[in-house]
Tab-separated table of C-alpha atoms and ligand atoms in Angstrom:
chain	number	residue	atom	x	y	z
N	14	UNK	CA	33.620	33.270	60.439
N	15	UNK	CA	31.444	35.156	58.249
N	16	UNK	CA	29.212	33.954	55.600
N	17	UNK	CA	27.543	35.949	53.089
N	18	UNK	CA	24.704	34.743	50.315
N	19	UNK	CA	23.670	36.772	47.007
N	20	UNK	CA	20.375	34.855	46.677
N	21	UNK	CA	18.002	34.137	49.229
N	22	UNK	CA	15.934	31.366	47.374
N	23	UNK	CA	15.574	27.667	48.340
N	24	UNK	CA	19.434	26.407	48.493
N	25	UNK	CA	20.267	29.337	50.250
N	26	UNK	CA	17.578	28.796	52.803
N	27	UNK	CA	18.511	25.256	52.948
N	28	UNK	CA	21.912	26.043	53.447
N	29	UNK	CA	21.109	28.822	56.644
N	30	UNK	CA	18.802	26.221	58.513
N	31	UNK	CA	21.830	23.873	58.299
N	32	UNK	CA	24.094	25.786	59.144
N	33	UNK	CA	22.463	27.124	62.259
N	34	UNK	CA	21.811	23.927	63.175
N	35	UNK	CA	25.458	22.814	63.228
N	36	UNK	CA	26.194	26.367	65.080
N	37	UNK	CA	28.731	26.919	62.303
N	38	UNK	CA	29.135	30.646	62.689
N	39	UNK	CA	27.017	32.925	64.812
N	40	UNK	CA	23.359	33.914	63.157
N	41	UNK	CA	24.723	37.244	62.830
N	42	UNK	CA	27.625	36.521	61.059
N	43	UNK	CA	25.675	35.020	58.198
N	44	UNK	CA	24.514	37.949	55.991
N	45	UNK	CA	22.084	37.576	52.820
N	46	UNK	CA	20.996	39.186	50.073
N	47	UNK	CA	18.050	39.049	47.623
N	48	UNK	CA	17.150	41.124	43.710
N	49	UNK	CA	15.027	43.129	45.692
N	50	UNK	CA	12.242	41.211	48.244
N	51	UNK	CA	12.332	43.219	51.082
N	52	UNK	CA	9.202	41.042	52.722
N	53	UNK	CA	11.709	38.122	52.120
N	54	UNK	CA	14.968	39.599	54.074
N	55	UNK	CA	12.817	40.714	56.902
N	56	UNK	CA	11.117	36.871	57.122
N	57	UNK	CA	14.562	35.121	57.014
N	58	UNK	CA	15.934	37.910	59.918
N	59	UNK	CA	12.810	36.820	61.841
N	60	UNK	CA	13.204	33.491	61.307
N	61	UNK	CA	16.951	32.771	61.586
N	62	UNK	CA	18.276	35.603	63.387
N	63	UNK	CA	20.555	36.944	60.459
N	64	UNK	CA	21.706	39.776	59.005
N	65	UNK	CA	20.401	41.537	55.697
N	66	UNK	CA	21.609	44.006	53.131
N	67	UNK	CA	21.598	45.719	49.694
N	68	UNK	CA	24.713	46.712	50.221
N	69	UNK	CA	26.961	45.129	48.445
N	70	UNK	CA	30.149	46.281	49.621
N	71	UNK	CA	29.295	45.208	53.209
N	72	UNK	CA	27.890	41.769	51.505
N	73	UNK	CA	30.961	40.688	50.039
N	74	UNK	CA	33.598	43.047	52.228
N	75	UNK	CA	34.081	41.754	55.385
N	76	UNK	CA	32.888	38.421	54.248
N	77	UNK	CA	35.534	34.867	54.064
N	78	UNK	CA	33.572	33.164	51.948
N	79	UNK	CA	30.403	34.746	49.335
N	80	UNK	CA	28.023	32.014	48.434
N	81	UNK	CA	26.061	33.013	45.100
N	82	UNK	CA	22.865	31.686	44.404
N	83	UNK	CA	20.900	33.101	42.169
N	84	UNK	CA	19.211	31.529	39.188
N	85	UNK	CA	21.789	30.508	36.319
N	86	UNK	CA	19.683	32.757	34.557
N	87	UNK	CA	20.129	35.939	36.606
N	88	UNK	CA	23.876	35.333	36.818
N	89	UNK	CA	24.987	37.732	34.234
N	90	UNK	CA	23.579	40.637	35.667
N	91	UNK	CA	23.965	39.618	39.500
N	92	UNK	CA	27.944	39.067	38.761
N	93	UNK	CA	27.796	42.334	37.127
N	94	UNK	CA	26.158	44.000	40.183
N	95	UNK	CA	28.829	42.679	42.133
N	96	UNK	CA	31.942	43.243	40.325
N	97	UNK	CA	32.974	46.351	41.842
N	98	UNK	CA	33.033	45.008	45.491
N	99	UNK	CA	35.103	41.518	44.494
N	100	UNK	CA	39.159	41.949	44.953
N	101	UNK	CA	41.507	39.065	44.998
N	102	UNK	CA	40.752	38.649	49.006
N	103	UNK	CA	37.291	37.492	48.320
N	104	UNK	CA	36.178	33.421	48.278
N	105	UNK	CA	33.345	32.998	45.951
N	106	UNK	CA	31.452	29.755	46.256
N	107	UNK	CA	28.696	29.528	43.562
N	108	UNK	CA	26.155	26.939	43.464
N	109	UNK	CA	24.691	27.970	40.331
N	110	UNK	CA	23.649	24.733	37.741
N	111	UNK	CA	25.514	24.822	35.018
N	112	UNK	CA	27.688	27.721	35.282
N	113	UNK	CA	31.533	27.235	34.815
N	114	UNK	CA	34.084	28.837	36.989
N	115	UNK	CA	35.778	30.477	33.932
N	116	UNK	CA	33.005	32.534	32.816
N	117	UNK	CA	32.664	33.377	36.573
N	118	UNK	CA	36.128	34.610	36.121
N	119	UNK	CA	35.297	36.504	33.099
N	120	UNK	CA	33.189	38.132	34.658
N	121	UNK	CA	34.294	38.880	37.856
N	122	UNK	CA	37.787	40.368	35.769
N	123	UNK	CA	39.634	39.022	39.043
N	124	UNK	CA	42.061	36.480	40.106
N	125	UNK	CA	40.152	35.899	43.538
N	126	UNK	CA	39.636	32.145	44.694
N	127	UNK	CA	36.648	30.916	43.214
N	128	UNK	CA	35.031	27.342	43.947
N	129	UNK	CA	31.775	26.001	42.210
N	130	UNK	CA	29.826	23.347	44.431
N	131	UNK	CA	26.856	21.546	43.913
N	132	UNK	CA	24.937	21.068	47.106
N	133	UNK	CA	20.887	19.971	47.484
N	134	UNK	CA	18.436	20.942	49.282
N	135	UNK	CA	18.725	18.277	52.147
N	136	UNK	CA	21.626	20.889	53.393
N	137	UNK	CA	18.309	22.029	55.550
N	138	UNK	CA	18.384	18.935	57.592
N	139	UNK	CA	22.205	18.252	57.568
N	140	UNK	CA	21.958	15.393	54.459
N	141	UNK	CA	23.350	17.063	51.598
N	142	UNK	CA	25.630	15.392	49.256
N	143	UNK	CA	27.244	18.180	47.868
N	144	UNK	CA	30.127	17.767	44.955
N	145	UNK	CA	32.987	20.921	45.283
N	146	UNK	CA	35.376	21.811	42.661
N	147	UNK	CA	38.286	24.713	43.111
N	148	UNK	CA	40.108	27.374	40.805
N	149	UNK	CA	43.838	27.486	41.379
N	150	UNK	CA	43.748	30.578	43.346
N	151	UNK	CA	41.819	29.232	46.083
N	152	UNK	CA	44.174	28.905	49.264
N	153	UNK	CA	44.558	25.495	51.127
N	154	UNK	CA	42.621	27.155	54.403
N	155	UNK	CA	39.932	28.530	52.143
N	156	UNK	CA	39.548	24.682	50.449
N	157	UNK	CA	39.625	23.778	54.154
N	158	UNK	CA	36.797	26.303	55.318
N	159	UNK	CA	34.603	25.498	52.063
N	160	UNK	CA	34.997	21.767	52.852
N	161	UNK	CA	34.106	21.876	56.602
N	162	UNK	CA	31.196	24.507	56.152
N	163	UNK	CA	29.221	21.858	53.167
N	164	UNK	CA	30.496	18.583	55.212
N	165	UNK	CA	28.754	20.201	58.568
N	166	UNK	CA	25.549	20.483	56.613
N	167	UNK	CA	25.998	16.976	54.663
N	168	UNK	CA	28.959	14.979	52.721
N	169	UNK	CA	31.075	16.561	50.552
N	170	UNK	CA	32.860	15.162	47.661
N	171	UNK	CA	36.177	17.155	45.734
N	172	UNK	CA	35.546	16.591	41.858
N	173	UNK	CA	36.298	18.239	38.609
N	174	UNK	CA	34.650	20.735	37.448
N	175	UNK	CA	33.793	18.336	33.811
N	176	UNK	CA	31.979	16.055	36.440
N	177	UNK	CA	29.290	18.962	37.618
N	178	UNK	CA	26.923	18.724	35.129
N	179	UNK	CA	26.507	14.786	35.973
N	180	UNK	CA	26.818	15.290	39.731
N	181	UNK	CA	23.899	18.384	39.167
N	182	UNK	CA	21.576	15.713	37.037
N	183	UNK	CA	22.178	12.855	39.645
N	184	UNK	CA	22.446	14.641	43.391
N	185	UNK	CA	21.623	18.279	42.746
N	186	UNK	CA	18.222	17.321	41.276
N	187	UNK	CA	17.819	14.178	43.522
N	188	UNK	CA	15.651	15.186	46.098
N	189	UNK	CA	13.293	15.826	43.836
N	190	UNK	CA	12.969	12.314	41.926
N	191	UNK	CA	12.998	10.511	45.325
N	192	UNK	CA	9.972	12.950	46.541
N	193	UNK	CA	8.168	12.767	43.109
N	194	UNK	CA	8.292	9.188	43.951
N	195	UNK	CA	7.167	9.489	47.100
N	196	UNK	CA	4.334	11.448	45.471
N	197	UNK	CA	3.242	8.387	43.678
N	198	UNK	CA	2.909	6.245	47.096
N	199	UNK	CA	0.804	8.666	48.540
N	200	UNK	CA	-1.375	8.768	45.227
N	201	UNK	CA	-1.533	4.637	45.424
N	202	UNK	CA	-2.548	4.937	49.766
N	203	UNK	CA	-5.267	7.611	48.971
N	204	UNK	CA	-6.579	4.871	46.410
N	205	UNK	CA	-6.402	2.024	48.940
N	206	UNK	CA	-8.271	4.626	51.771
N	207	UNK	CA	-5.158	4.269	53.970
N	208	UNK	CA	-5.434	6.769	56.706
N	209	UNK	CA	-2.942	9.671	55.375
N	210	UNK	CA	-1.020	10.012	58.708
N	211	UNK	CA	-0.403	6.385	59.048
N	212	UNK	CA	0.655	5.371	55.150
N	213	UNK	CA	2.942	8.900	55.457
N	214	UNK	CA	5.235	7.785	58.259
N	215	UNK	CA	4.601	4.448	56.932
N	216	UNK	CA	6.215	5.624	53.363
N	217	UNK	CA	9.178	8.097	54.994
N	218	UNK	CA	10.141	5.082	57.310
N	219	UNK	CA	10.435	2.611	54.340
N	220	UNK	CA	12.342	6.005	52.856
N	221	UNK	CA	14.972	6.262	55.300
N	222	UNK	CA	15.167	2.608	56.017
N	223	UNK	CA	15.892	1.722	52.333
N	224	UNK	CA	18.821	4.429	52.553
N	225	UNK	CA	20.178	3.491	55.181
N	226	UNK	CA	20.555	-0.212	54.288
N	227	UNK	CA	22.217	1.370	51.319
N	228	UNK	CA	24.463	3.253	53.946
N	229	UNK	CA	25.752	0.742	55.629
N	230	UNK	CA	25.076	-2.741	54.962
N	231	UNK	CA	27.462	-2.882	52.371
N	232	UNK	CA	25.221	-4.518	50.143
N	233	UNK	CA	24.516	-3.300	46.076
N	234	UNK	CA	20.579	-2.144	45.746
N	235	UNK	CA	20.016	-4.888	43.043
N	236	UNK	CA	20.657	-7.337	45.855
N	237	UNK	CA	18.997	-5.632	48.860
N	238	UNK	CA	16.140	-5.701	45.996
N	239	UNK	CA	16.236	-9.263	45.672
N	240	UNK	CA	15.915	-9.718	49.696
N	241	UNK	CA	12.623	-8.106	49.280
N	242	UNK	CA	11.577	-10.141	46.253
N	243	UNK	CA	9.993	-13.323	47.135
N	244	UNK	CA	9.582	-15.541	44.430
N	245	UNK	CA	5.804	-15.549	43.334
N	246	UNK	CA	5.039	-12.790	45.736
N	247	UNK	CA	3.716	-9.110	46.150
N	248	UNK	CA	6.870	-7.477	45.447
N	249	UNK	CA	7.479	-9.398	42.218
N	250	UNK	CA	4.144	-9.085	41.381
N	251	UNK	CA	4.857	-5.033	41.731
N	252	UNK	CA	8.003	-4.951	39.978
N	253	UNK	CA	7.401	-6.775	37.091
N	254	UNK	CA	4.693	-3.840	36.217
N	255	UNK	CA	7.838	-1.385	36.709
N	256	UNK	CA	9.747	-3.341	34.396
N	257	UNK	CA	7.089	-3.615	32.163
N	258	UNK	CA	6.499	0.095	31.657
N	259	UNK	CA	10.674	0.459	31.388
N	260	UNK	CA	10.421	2.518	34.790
N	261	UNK	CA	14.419	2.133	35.219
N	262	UNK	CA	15.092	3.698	31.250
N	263	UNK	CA	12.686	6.311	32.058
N	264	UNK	CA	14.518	7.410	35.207
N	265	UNK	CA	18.195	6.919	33.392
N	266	UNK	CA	16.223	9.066	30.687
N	267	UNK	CA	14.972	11.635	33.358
N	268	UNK	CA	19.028	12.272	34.840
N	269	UNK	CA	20.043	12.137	31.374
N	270	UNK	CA	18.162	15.179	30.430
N	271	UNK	CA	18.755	17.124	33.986
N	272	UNK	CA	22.430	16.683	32.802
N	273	UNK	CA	21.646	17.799	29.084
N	274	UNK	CA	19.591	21.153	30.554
N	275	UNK	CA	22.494	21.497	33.206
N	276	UNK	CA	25.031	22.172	30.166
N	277	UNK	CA	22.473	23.929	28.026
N	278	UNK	CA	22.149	26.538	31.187
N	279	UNK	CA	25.766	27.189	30.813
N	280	UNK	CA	25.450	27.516	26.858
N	281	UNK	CA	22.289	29.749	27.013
N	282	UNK	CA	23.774	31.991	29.925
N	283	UNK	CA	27.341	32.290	29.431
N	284	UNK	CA	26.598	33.009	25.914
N	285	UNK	CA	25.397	36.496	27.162
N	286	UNK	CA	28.860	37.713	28.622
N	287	UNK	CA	29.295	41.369	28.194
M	14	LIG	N1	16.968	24.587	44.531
M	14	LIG	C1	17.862	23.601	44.578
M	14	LIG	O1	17.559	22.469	44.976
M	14	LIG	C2	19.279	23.853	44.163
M	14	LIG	C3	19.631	24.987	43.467
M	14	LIG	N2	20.925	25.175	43.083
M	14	LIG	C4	21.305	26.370	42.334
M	14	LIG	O2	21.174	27.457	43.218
M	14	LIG	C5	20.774	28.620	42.519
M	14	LIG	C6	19.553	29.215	43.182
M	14	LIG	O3	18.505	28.277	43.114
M	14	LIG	P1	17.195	28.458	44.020
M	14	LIG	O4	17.599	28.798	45.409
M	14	LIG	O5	16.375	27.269	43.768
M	14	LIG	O6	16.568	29.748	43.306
M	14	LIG	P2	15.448	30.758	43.839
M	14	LIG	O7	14.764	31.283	42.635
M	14	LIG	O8	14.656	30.115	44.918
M	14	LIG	O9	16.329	31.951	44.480
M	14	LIG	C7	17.125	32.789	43.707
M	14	LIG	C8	17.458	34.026	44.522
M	14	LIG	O10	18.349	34.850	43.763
M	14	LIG	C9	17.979	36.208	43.948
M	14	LIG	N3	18.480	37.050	42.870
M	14	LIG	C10	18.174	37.018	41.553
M	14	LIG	N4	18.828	38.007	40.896
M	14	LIG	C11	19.577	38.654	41.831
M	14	LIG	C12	20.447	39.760	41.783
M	14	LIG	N5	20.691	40.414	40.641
M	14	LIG	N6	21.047	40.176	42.931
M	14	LIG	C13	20.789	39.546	44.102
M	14	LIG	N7	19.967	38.477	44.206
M	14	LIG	C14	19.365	38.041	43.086
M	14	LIG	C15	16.458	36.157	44.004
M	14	LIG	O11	15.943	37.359	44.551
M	14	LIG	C16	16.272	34.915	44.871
M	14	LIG	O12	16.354	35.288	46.235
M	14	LIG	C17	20.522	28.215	41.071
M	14	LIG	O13	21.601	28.625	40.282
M	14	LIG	C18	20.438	26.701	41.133
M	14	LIG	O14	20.963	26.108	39.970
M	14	LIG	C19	21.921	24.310	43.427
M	14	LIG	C20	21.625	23.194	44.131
M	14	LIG	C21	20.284	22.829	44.508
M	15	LIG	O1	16.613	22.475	39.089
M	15	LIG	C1	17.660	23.139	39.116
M	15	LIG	O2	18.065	23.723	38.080
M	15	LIG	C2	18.478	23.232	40.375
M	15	LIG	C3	19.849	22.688	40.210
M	15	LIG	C4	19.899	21.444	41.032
M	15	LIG	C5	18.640	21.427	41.738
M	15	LIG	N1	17.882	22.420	41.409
């Protein structure tokens, strides 16, 4: 199988280490492209043993499936770019925010399968929850290979294409509010003069522990909360200060508005079709 990315940023990164990992295709087989950062190509052929191109015919040619990652903003121009080399053989997976499949269609001026996926940046460790959505041209094998390349680099979920902005707000941005979080617990160690090595894998642990009581104990997280809560002790004592300052509105606030910019992107960059 061969895999080709336009955009060689952090998803698509993400994306290569996991795949690798998983020996999904061979290294070679997996060919990437950038705007123009040569420095960049020749790191990621050192470091992962793919290939790497400006040209875009043997990009997207030979290709079965053409993952396109570049910023929502760049899109016009970077589907542009590409036009020429798309014919109704090629799969085009984008993972761009925001984005809809019809102005990728637009744009593209071709009735080639086209599925828009929303994966995060976990991908790199094999831990992405990535949401998948399909035009009606895409084939039953090429829904197959799209689903079994994001599930061996995470969990994969088929949705419609209204649901992305949500799933973008909620799982694509994720990472990022559990590590901002995380960010705060180091802040509060440093203050308590906790060795940094010890409170870190202290933090992570209590990380992936929490998650994986999620996972699999069946229970709901306001319960496996209340386990944790003794009445009159530390953890009340903690949480009450959360609910004080409204922590939980400000985080349905903070998805809110990663949902609100995900549909803006589409509005400010699809507005641009030529
Ligand atoms: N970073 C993340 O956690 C996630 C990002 N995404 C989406 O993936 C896309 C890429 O995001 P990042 O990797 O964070 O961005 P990035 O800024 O790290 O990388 C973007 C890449 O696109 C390339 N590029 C820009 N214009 C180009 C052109 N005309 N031709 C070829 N390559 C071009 C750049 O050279 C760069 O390599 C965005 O649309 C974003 O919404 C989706 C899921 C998660
Ligand atoms: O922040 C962003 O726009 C992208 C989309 C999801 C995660 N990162």
């Amino acid at each position: 199988m061969k895999i080709s990315f336009i955009g060689a940023g952090s998803i698509a990164e993400a994306m290569i280490a996991g795949l690798i990992e998983k020996n999904i295709c061979n290294r070679e087989n997996i060919c990437i492209t950038n705007r123009n950062n040569k420095l960049k190509m020749t790191e990621l052929e050192e470091k992962f043993g793919i290939s790497t191109t400006y040209d875009m015919n043997e990009l997207i040619h030979n290709a079965d499936m053409v993952i396109f990652a570049v910023k929502p903003k760049d899109a016009n121009e970077a589907l542009d770019k590409i036009r020429p080399y798309i014919s109704e053989n090629t799969f085009f997976v984008s993972v761009m925010a925001g984005i809809s499949i019809e102005f990728i269609t637009d744009k593209l001026k071709t009735n080639c399968a086209i599925a828009r996926a929303m994966p995060n940046t976990s991908a790199s460790v094999g831990k992405s929850a990535t949401a998948i959505t399909f035009n009606p041209f895409a084939s039953n094998r090429q829904k197959e290979m799209a689903l079994s390349i994001f599930s061996a680099i995470g969990i994969t979920e088929e949705v419609e294409e209204r649901q992305m902005d949500a799933i973008t707000a909620l799982s694509g941005s994720g990472p990022a509010y559990f590590y901002y979080m995380v960010e705060a617990m180091e802040r509060a160690a440093e203050q308590f003069g906790l060795e940094k090595d010890t409170s870190n894998k202290l933090i992570i642990q209590t990380l992936l522990g929490a998650a994986e009581m999620l996972s699999v104990s069946g229970k709901k997280a306001a319960d496996l909360r209340q386990e944790v809560t003794s009445p009159g002790g530390t953890t009340e004592a903690g949480i009450s200060v959360l609910q004080q300052t409204e922590m939980q509105e400000a985080f349905v606030a903070c998805i809110q508005a990663a949902y609100e910019q995900s549909k803006q992107l589409g509005i400010m960059y699809e507005s641009k079709i030529t």
